[in-house]
Tab-separated table of C-alpha atoms and ligand atoms in Angstrom:
chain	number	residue	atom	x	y	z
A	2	UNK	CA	29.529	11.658	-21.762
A	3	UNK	CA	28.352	8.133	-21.690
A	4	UNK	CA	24.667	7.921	-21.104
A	5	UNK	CA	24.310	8.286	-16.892
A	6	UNK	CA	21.230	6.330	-16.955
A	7	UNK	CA	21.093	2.380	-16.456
A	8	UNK	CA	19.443	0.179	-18.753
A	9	UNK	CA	17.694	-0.621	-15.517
A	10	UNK	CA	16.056	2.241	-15.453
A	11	UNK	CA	15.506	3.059	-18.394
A	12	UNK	CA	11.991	1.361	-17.760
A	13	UNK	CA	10.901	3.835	-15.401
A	14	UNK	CA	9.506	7.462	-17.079
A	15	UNK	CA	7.307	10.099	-15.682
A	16	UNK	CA	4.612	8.920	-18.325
A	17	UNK	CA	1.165	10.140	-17.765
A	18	UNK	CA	2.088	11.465	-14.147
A	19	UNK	CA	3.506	13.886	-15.426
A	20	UNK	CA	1.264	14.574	-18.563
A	21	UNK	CA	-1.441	15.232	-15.666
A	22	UNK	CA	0.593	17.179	-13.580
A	23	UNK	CA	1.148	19.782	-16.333
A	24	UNK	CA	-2.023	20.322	-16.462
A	25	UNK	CA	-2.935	20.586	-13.168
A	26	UNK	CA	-0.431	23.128	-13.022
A	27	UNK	CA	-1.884	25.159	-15.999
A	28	UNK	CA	-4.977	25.057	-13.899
A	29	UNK	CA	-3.620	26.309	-10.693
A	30	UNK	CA	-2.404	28.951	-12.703
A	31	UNK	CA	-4.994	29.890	-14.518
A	32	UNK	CA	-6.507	30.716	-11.001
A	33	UNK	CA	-8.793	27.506	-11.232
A	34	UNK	CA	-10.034	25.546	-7.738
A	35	UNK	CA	-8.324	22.435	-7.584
A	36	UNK	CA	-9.708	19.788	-5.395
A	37	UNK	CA	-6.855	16.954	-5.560
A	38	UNK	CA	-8.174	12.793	-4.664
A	39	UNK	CA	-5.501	11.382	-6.329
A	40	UNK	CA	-2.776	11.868	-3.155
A	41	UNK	CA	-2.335	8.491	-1.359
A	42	UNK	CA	-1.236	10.918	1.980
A	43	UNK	CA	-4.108	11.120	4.934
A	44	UNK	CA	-4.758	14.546	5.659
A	45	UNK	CA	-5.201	13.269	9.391
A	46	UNK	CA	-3.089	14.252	11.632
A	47	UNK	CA	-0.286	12.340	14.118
A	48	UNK	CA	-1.015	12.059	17.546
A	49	UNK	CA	0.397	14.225	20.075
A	50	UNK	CA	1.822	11.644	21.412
A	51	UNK	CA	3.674	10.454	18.726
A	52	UNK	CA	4.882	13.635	17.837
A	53	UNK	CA	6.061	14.238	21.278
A	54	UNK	CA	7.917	10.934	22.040
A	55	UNK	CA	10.133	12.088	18.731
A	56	UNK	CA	10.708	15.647	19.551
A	57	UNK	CA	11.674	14.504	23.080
A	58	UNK	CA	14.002	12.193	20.915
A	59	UNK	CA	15.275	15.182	18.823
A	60	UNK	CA	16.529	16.807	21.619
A	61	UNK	CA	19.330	13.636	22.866
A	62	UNK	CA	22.216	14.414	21.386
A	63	UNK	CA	22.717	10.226	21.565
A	64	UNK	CA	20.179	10.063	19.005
A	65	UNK	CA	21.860	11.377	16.389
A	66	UNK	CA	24.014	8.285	15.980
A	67	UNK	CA	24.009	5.718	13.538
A	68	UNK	CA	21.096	3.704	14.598
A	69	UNK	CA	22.382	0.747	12.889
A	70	UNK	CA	19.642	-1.395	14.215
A	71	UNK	CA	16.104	-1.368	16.008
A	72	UNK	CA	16.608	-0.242	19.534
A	73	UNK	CA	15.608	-2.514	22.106
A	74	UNK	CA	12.644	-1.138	23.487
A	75	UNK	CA	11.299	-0.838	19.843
A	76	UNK	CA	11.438	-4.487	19.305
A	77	UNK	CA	9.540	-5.397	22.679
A	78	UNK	CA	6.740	-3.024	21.575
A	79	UNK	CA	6.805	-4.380	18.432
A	80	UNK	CA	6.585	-7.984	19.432
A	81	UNK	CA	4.137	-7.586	21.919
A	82	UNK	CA	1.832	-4.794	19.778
A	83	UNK	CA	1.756	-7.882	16.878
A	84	UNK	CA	0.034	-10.034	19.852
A	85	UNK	CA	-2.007	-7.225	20.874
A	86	UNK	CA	-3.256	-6.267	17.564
A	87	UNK	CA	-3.667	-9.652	15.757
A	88	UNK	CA	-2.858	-12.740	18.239
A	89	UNK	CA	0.400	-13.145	16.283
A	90	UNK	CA	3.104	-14.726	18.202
A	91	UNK	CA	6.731	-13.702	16.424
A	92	UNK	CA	8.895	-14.605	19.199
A	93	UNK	CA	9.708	-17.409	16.355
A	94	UNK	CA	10.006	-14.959	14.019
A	95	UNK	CA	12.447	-12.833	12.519
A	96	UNK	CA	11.767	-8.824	12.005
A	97	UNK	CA	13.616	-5.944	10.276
A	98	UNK	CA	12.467	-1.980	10.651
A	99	UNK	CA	12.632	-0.565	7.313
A	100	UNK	CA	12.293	2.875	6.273
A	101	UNK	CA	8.524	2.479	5.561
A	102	UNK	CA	7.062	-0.522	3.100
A	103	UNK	CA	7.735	1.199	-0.459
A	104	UNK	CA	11.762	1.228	0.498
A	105	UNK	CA	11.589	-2.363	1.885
A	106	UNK	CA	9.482	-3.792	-1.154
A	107	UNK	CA	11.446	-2.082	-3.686
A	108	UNK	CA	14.638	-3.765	-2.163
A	109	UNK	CA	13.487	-7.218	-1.276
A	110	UNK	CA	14.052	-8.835	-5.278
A	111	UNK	CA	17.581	-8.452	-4.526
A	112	UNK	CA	17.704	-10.220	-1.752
A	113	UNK	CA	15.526	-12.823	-2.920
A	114	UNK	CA	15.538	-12.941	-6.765
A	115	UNK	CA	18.151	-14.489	-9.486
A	116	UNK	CA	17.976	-13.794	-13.384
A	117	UNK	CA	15.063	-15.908	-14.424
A	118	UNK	CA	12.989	-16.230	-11.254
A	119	UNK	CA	9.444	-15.244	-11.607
A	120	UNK	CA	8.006	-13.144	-9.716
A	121	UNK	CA	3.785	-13.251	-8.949
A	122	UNK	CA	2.079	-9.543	-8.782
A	123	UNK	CA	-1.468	-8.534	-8.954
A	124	UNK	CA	-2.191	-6.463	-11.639
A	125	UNK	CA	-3.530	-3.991	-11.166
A	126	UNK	CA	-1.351	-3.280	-8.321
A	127	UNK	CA	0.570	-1.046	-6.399
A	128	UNK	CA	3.150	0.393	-8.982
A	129	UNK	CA	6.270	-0.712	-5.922
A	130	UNK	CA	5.828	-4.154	-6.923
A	131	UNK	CA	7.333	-3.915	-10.047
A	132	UNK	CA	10.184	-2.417	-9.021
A	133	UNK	CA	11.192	-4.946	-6.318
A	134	UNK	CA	11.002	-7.419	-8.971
A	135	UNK	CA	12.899	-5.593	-11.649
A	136	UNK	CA	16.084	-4.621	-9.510
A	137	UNK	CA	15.858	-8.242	-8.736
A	138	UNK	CA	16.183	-9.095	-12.229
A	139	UNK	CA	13.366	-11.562	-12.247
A	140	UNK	CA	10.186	-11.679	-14.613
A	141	UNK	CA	6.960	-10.895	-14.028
A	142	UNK	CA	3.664	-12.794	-14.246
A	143	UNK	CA	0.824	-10.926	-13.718
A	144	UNK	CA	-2.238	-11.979	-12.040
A	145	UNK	CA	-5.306	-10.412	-12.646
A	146	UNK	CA	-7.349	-8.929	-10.013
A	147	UNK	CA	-10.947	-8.723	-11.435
A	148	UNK	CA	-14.685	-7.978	-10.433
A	149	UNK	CA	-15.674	-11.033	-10.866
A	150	UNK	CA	-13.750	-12.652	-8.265
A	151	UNK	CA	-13.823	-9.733	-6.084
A	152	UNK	CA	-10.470	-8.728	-6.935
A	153	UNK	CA	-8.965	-11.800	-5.401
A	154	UNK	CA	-6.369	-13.998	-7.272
A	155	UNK	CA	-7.913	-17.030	-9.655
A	156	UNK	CA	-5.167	-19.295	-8.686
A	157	UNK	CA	-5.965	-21.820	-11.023
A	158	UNK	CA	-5.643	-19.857	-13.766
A	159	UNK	CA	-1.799	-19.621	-13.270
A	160	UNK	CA	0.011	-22.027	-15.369
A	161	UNK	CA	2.229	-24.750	-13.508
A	162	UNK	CA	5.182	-24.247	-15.471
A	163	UNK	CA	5.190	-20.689	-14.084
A	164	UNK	CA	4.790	-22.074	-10.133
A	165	UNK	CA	7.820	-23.708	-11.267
A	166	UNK	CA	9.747	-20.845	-11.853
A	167	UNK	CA	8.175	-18.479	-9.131
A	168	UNK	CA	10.370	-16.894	-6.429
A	169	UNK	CA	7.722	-14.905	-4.746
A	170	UNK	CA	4.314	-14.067	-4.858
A	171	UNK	CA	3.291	-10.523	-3.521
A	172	UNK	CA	-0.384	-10.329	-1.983
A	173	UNK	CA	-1.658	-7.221	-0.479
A	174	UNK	CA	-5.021	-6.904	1.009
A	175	UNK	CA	-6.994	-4.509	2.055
A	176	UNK	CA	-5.655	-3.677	-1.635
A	177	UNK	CA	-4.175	-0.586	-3.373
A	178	UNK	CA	-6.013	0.341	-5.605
A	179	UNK	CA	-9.219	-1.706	-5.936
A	180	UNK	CA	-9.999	-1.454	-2.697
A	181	UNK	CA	-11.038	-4.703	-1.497
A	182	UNK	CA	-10.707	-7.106	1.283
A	183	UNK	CA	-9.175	-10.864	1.746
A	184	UNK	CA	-10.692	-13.784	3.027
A	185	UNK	CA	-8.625	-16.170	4.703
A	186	UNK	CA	-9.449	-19.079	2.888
A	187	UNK	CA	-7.453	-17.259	-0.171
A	188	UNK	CA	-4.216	-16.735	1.834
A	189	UNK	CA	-4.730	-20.717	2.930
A	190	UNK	CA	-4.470	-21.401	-0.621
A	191	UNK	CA	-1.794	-19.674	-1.373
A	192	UNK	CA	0.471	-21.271	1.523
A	193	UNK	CA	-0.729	-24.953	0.080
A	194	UNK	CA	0.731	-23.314	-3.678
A	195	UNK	CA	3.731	-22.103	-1.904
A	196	UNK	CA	5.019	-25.119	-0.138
A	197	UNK	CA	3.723	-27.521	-2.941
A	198	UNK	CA	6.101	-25.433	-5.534
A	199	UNK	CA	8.856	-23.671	-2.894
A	200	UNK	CA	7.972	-20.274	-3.712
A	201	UNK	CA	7.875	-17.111	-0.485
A	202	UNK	CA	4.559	-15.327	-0.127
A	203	UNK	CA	5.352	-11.611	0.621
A	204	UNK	CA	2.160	-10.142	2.013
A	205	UNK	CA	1.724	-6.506	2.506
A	206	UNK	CA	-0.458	-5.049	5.212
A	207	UNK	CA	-0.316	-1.542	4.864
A	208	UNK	CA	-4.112	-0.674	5.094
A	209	UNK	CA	-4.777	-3.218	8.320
A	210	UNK	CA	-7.048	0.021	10.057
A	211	UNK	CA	-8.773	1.177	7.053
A	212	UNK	CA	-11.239	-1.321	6.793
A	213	UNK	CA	-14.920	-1.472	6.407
A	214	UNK	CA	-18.197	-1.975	7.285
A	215	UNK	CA	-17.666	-3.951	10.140
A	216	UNK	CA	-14.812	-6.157	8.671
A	217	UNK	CA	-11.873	-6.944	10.894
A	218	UNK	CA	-7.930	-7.197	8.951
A	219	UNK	CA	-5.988	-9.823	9.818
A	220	UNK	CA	-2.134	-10.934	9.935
A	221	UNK	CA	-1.169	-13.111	7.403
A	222	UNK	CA	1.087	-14.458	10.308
A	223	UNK	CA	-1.945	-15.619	11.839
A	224	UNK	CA	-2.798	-18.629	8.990
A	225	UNK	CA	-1.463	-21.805	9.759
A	226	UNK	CA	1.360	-22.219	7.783
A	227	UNK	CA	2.203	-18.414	6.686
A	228	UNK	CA	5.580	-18.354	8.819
A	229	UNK	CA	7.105	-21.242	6.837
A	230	UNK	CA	6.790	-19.880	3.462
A	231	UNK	CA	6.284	-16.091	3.985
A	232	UNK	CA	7.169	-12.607	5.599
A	233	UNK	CA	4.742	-9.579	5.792
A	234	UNK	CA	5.188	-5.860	5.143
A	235	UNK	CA	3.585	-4.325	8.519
A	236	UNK	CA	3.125	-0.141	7.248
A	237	UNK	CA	2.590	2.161	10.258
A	238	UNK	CA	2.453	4.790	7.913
A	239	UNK	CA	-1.525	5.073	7.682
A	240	UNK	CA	-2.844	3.613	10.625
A	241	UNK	CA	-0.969	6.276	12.638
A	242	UNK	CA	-0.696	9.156	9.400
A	243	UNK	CA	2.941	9.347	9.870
A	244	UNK	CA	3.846	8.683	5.979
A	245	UNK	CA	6.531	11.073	6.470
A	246	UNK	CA	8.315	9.284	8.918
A	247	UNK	CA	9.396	6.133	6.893
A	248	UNK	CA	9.114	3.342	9.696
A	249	UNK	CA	7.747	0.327	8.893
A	250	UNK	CA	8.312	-3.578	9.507
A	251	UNK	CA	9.229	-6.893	7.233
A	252	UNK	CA	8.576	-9.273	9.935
A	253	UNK	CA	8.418	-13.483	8.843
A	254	UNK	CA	9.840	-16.804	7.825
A	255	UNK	CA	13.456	-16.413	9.757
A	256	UNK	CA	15.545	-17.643	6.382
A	257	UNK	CA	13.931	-15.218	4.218
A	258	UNK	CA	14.378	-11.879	6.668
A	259	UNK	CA	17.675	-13.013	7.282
A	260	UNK	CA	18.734	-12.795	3.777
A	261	UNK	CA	16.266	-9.456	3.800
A	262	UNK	CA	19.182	-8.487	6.646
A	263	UNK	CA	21.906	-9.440	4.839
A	264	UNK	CA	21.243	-7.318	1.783
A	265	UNK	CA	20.460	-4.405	4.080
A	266	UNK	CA	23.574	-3.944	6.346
A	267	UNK	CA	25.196	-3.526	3.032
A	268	UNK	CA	23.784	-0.399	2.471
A	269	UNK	CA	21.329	0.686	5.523
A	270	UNK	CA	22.670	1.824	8.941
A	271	UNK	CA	19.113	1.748	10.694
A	272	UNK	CA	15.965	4.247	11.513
A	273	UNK	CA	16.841	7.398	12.827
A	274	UNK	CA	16.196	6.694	16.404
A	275	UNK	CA	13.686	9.377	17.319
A	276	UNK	CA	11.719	7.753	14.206
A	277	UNK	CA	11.891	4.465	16.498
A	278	UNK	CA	10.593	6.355	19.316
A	279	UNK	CA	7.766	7.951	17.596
A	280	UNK	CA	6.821	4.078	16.360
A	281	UNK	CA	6.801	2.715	20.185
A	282	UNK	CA	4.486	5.781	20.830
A	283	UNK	CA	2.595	4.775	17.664
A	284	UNK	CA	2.117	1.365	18.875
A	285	UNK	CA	1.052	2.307	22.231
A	286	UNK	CA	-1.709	4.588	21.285
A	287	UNK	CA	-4.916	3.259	22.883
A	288	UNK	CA	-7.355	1.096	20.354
A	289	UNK	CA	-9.791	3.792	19.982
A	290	UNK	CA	-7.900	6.138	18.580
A	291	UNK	CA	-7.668	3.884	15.195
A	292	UNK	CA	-11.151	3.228	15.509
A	293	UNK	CA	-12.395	6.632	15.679
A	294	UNK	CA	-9.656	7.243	12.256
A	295	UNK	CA	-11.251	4.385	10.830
A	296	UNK	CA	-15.047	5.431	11.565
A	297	UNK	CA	-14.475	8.750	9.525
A	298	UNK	CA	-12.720	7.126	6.688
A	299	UNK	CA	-16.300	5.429	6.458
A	300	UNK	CA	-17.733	8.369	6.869
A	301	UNK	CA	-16.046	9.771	3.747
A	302	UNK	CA	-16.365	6.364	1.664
A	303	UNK	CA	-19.930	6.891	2.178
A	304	UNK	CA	-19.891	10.222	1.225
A	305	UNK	CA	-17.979	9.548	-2.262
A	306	UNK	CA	-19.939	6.247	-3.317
A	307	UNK	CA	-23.107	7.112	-2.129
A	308	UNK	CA	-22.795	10.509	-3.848
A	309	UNK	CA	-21.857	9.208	-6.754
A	310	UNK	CA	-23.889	6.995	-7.384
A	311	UNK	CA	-26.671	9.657	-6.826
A	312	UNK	CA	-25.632	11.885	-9.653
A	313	UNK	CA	-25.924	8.156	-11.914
A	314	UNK	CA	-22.162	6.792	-11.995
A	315	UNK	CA	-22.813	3.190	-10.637
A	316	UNK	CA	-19.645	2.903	-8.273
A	317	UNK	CA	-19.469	-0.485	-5.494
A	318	UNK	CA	-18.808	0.540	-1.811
A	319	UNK	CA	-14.503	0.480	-1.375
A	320	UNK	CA	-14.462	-2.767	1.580
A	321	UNK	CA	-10.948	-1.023	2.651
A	322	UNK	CA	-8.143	0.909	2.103
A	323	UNK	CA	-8.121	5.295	1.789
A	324	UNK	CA	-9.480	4.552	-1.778
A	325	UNK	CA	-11.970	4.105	-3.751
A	326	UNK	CA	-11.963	2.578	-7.642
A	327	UNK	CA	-14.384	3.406	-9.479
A	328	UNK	CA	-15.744	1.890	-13.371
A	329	UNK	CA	-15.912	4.703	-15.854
A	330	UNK	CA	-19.048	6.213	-16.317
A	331	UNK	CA	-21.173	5.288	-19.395
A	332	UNK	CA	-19.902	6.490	-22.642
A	333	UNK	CA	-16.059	6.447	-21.496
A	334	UNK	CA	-13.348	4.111	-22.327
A	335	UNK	CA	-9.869	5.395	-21.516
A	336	UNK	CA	-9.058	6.105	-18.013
A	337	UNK	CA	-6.350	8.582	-18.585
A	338	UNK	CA	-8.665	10.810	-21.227
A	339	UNK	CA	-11.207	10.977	-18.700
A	340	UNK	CA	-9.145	12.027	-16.094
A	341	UNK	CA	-7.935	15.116	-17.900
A	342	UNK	CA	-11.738	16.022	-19.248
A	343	UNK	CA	-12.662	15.609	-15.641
A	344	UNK	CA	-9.872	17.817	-14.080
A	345	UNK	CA	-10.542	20.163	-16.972
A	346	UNK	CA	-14.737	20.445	-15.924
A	347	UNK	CA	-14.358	20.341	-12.399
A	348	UNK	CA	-11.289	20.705	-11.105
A	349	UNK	CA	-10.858	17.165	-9.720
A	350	UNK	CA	-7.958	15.274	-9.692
A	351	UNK	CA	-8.269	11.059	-9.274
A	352	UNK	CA	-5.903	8.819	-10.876
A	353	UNK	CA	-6.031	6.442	-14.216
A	354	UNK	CA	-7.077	3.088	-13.414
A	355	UNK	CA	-4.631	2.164	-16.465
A	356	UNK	CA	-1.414	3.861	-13.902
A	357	UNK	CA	-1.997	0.551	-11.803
A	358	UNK	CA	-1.829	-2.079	-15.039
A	359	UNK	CA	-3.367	-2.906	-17.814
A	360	UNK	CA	-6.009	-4.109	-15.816
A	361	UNK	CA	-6.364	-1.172	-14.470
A	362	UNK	CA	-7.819	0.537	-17.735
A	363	UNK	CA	-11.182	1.165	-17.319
A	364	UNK	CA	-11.455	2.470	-13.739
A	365	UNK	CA	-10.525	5.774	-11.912
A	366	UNK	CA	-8.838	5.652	-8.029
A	367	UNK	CA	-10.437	8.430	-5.986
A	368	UNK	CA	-8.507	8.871	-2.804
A	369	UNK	CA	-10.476	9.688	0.354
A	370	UNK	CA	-8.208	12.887	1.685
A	371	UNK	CA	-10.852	15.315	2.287
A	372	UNK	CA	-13.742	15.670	4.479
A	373	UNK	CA	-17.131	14.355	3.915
A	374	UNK	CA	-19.009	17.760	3.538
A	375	UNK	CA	-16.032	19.030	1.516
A	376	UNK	CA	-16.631	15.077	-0.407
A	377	UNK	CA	-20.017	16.219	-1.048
A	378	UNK	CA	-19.281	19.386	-2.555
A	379	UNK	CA	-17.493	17.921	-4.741
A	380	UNK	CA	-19.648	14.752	-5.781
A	381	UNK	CA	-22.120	18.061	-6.112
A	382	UNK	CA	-19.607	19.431	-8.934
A	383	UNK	CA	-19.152	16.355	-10.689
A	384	UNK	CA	-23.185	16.340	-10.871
A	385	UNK	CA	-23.444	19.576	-12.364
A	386	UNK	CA	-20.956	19.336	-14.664
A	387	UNK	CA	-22.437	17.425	-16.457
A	388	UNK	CA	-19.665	14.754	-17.243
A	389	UNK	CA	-21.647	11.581	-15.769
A	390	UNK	CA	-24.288	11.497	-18.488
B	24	PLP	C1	-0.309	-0.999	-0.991
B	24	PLP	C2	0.755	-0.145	-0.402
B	24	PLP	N1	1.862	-0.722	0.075
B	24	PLP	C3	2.862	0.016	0.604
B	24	PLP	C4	2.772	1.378	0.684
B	24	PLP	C5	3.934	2.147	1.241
B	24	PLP	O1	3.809	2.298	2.615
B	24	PLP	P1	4.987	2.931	3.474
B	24	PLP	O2	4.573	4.315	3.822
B	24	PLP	O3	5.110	2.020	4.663
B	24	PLP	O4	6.207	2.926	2.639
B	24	PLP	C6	1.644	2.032	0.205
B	24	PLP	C7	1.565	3.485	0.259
B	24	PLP	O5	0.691	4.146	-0.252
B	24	PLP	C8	0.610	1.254	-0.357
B	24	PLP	O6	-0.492	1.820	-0.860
């Protein structure tokens, strides 16, 4: 037999994923405690609500269709929820359901992208981002996200001749994995780039209610400009902890979701419609309810960086997101080798900075999936092991 596998993806292995899952496996059987932060899935639950409106769903046999499209009522709560939650007007917009963010961004490129076209990603970055850009056959540039500039891009460090050739430029704030918030200024910058050199802005939004600190997300929609040159990924997936679901929005520039819609009623017939029902639900939930999610996702970001840096390892406060990214402690150089010695002390899982890019090396992404008492039990065992020197 002919190889099955496509030269396309023969760029994608299991690499050190799967190095660390072997061993967290020997460890689980070996009887040891495992306490896993590297899972980007809140433990949080849905609200009844939610889960309600789609069981009701499950039970119409109409439902079971082909939903081929968004139902009505989904795209009045929609439009109307993107005024409510962020002053954004899209009735001169064009929006898409998609079966949550990570499908939508991994198909985009081929919708969007010839041979040749250069794609803009942060590194490092949410691993998705490559892969939008690869089945679209285009090349990647990566910008750096660094400390220095709070993780946000150094525009002016990207050559012109690369402008030039860029297709799209993906921005996501509050970011995945560094953890950090945008300021509006940056995105205003970024539409001036855009229209001066033709290139879409893809924005994605898929931490808008894990924020911090006080800090309020916004829409990209809502800078001047942003609906000529751009479209946003809108993730329900963590505001309302139904990951499992898959519903999410592209939502934008008119030209670009159209071609977005194009590509996808070649191969997509639609959410399953008690999905779409679960989303109006979603959407409706009163305010609070996010705030109250968002208040103990401080509560456990205080819990992990405060802690830590108690027992000596010098980690900033996350500004947003479910994560945190921490610099190696003293003495340590290679994210993926600490990982492993720390599993192997303490039983804690995070992930290698050096997954995310090669930017990445260096740092460690805690995920904040557990409670803050059970967050301080385990800062406590990182202390005691001794590992933090
Ligand atoms: C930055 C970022 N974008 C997109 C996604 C995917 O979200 P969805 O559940 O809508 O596919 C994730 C999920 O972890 C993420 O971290």
């Amino acid at each position: 037999m002919k190889s099955p596998i496509s030269t396309r993806l023969s760029h994608y292995g299991t690499g050190i994923f799967a190095a660390l899952d072997e061993k967290k496996q020997t460890l689980i059987n070996s009887g040891r405690t495992i306490y896993n932060l590297s899972i980007g899935t809140p433990d949080f639950k849905p609200h009844e609500s939610v889960m309600k409106a789609f069981s009701d769903a499950c039970l119409d046999p109409e439902n079971y269709k082909y939903a081929l499209t968004e139902i009505p009522e989904l795209c009045k709560e929609f439009t109307s929820y993107y005024m409510r939650r962020f002053g954004v007007d899209i009735s001169d917009c064009d929006f898409t359901a998609v079966h949550g963010s990570q499908e939508g961004i991994g198909h985009i490129g081929l919708a969007l992208c010839n041979k040749g076209d250069v794609v803009l990603l942060p590194d490092p970055g949410y691993p998705i981002f490559e892969v939008g850009a690869y089945f679209g056959e285009a090349d990647i540039y990566y910008y750096p996200l660094l400390e220095k500039n709070n993780y946000l891009p150094d525009f002016k460090a990207i050559p012109e001749d690369i402008y030039k050739k860029t297709k799209f430029i993906i921005l996501s704030y509050p970011s995945n994995p560094v953890g950090a918030v945008a300021t509006r200024e940056m995105y205003i910058e970024a539409i001036a780039l855009a229209k001066k050199y033709g290139f879409i802005i893809i924005n994605d939004n898929a931490y808008s209610d894990i924020i911090y600190d006080g800090n309020e997300s916004f829409s990209f929609l809502s800078i001047d400009g942003a609906k000529e040159v751009g479209i946003e990924f809108y993730s329900l997936s963590k505001s309302f902890n139904i990951t499992g679901s898959r519903i999410s929005f592209a939502v934008g520039n008119k030209e670009v979701i159209e071609a977005f819609k194009l590509l996808r009623s070649q191969y997509d017939f639609g959410v399953f419609k008690p999905v779409q029902y679960g989303a109006i639900a979603a959407m409706n939930l009163d305010r609070s309810v996010v705030e109250e999610q968002k208040a103990e996702y401080q509560k456990r970001r205080d819990a992990l960086c405060s802690g830590l840096r108690s027992i000596g390892w010098n980690v900033p406060d996350a500004k947003g997101t479910m994560f945190v990214w921490c610099p190696l402690p003293e003495g340590y150089a290679d994210s993926f080798e600490f990982c492993n010695l720390l599993m192997e002390k303490t039983g804690v899982i995070c992930t290698p900075g050096a997954a995310f890019g090669k930017n990445g090396e260096g740092y460690v992404r805690f995920a904040l999936v557990k409670e803050p008492q059970e967050i301080e039990k385990i800062v406590k065992i990182i202390g005691d092991s001794g590992i933090v020197k």
